[in-house]
Amino acid sequence: MIRSAYIHIPFCEHICHYCDFNKMFLKGQPVDEYLFALEKEMQLALKMNPTDQLHTIFVGGGTPTSLNESQLKLLCTMIEKNLPYQNDVEFTFEANPGDLSIEKLKILHTYGVNRISFGVQSFNEELLKKIGRTHKPSDVYDSIENAQKAGFHNISIDLIYGLPGQTLEDFHITLQKALEIGLPHYSGYSLIVEPKTVFYNLMQKGKLNLPPQEIEAQMYELLMEKMDQHGLHQYEISNFAKKDFESKHNLTYWNNEEYYGFGAGAHGYVNGMRVANYGPLKKYMEPISLGNLPYIEKHKVSDMERMEEEIFLGLRKTSGVELAAFEKKFGQSLTELFKEQMIDLTKRGLITIDNGSLKLTHKGKLLGNEVFGSFIGVI
């Protein structure tokens, strides 16, 4: 039974220089038409693959809170009307600092939203300008204070390291300022330069001044060190939380569980199928108007792929992949099935078996993608 839903709102007031996920300028877009198509998609999807109760809902983007107040209320009303959830659901909205008016916060709180994730990225104002962000550090403090006054206590902020021109000292200062706020959840991601972005074009021209890999690795080690010092448990490679504040929705992905993906460009995992929606609004809305789901791609996940995914997604968690649970789920021993990879990665000090679970070592966390790749396409 599917227990999670991701809802994509692709609109932004401004597109950041590193963004590649399906996003578009808000001005001049058919927002209301999109929202009605989104509601129809929910109805079609739940009719085809019903669920009795969702445990997590995550509204991401884009910037969902870039919608005006009436549009935001319409979106929340649609979610309440069409998705089955109760008061104990983890209901998250992504937001940019400065986007959330008091009225918008009241709307979210009224409709049961209980978690907000702010895209902060840095507390260096000059660096924020360089990466295409429009908010200032002061907006972060104001937005968090307003959210807390509106009744939100489960608040997270995202940080990015390895940014162009960023130094280790600069990231240290950003971490200090972020941790001084005393939130229950933080995410820290290294910059990935994706095709079709401003940064990618600059990199192709040799004009993107990225920190050396060894400095980026030091930033990640500093991230882990400072989070630990402030009592925030690293439960996944890039995520840190106080007890009971881990992101239940993101754990859906890392536990390799199924979820709905609604909206233009959204991905889902439903009934053993990895599915992807059309990204352009017109192509997304057209099949829905004809009573069809807006899939551009469908892939039936093979048993081998499920096992590979179980490992490389599970290894992102610090709790790792439980060997007994893997064998019970798939009827095969992980250590036998991937014997050569296990021997090689263990010799290199990248993985370990601890209390019956396969886990990344500290060194393995620094070379995570290399470890994950070792388990893909080997059988």
PDB file of C-alpha atoms in Angstrom, residues 17 69 73 75 92 140 155 173 214 217 222 248 275 278 290 318 329 335 358 361 375:
ATOM      1  CA  HIS A  17      21.915  29.275 -11.524  1.00  0.00           C
ATOM      2  CA  GLU A  69      -2.680  33.299  -1.327  1.00  0.00           C
ATOM      3  CA  LYS A  73      -5.503  27.924  -0.578  1.00  0.00           C
ATOM      4  CA  LEU A  75      -3.865  23.806  -3.728  1.00  0.00           C
ATOM      5  CA  THR A  92       5.805  19.293   4.277  1.00  0.00           C
ATOM      6  CA  VAL A 140      15.952  33.617   6.761  1.00  0.00           C
ATOM      7  CA  ILE A 155      11.373  23.382  10.457  1.00  0.00           C
ATOM      8  CA  ILE A 173      30.534  30.661   9.174  1.00  0.00           C
ATOM      9  CA  GLU A 214      39.805  18.112  -1.358  1.00  0.00           C
ATOM     10  CA  ALA A 217      35.569  16.920   1.130  1.00  0.00           C
ATOM     11  CA  LEU A 222      33.083  19.920   8.803  1.00  0.00           C
ATOM     12  CA  LYS A 248       9.706  10.551   7.166  1.00  0.00           C
ATOM     13  CA  VAL A 275       7.071   6.440 -13.717  1.00  0.00           C
ATOM     14  CA  TYR A 278       5.819  15.084 -18.861  1.00  0.00           C
ATOM     15  CA  LEU A 290      -8.363  13.188 -22.022  1.00  0.00           C
ATOM     16  CA  THR A 318      23.529   5.595   8.569  1.00  0.00           C
ATOM     17  CA  LYS A 329      12.431  -9.585   1.285  1.00  0.00           C
ATOM     18  CA  THR A 335      26.665 -10.986   1.017  1.00  0.00           C
ATOM     19  CA  LEU A 358      25.768  -3.259   5.811  1.00  0.00           C
ATOM     20  CA  THR A 361      32.345   3.736   6.846  1.00  0.00           C
ATOM     21  CA  PHE A 375      26.289  -2.502  -6.801  1.00  0.00           C
TER      22      PHE A 375
END
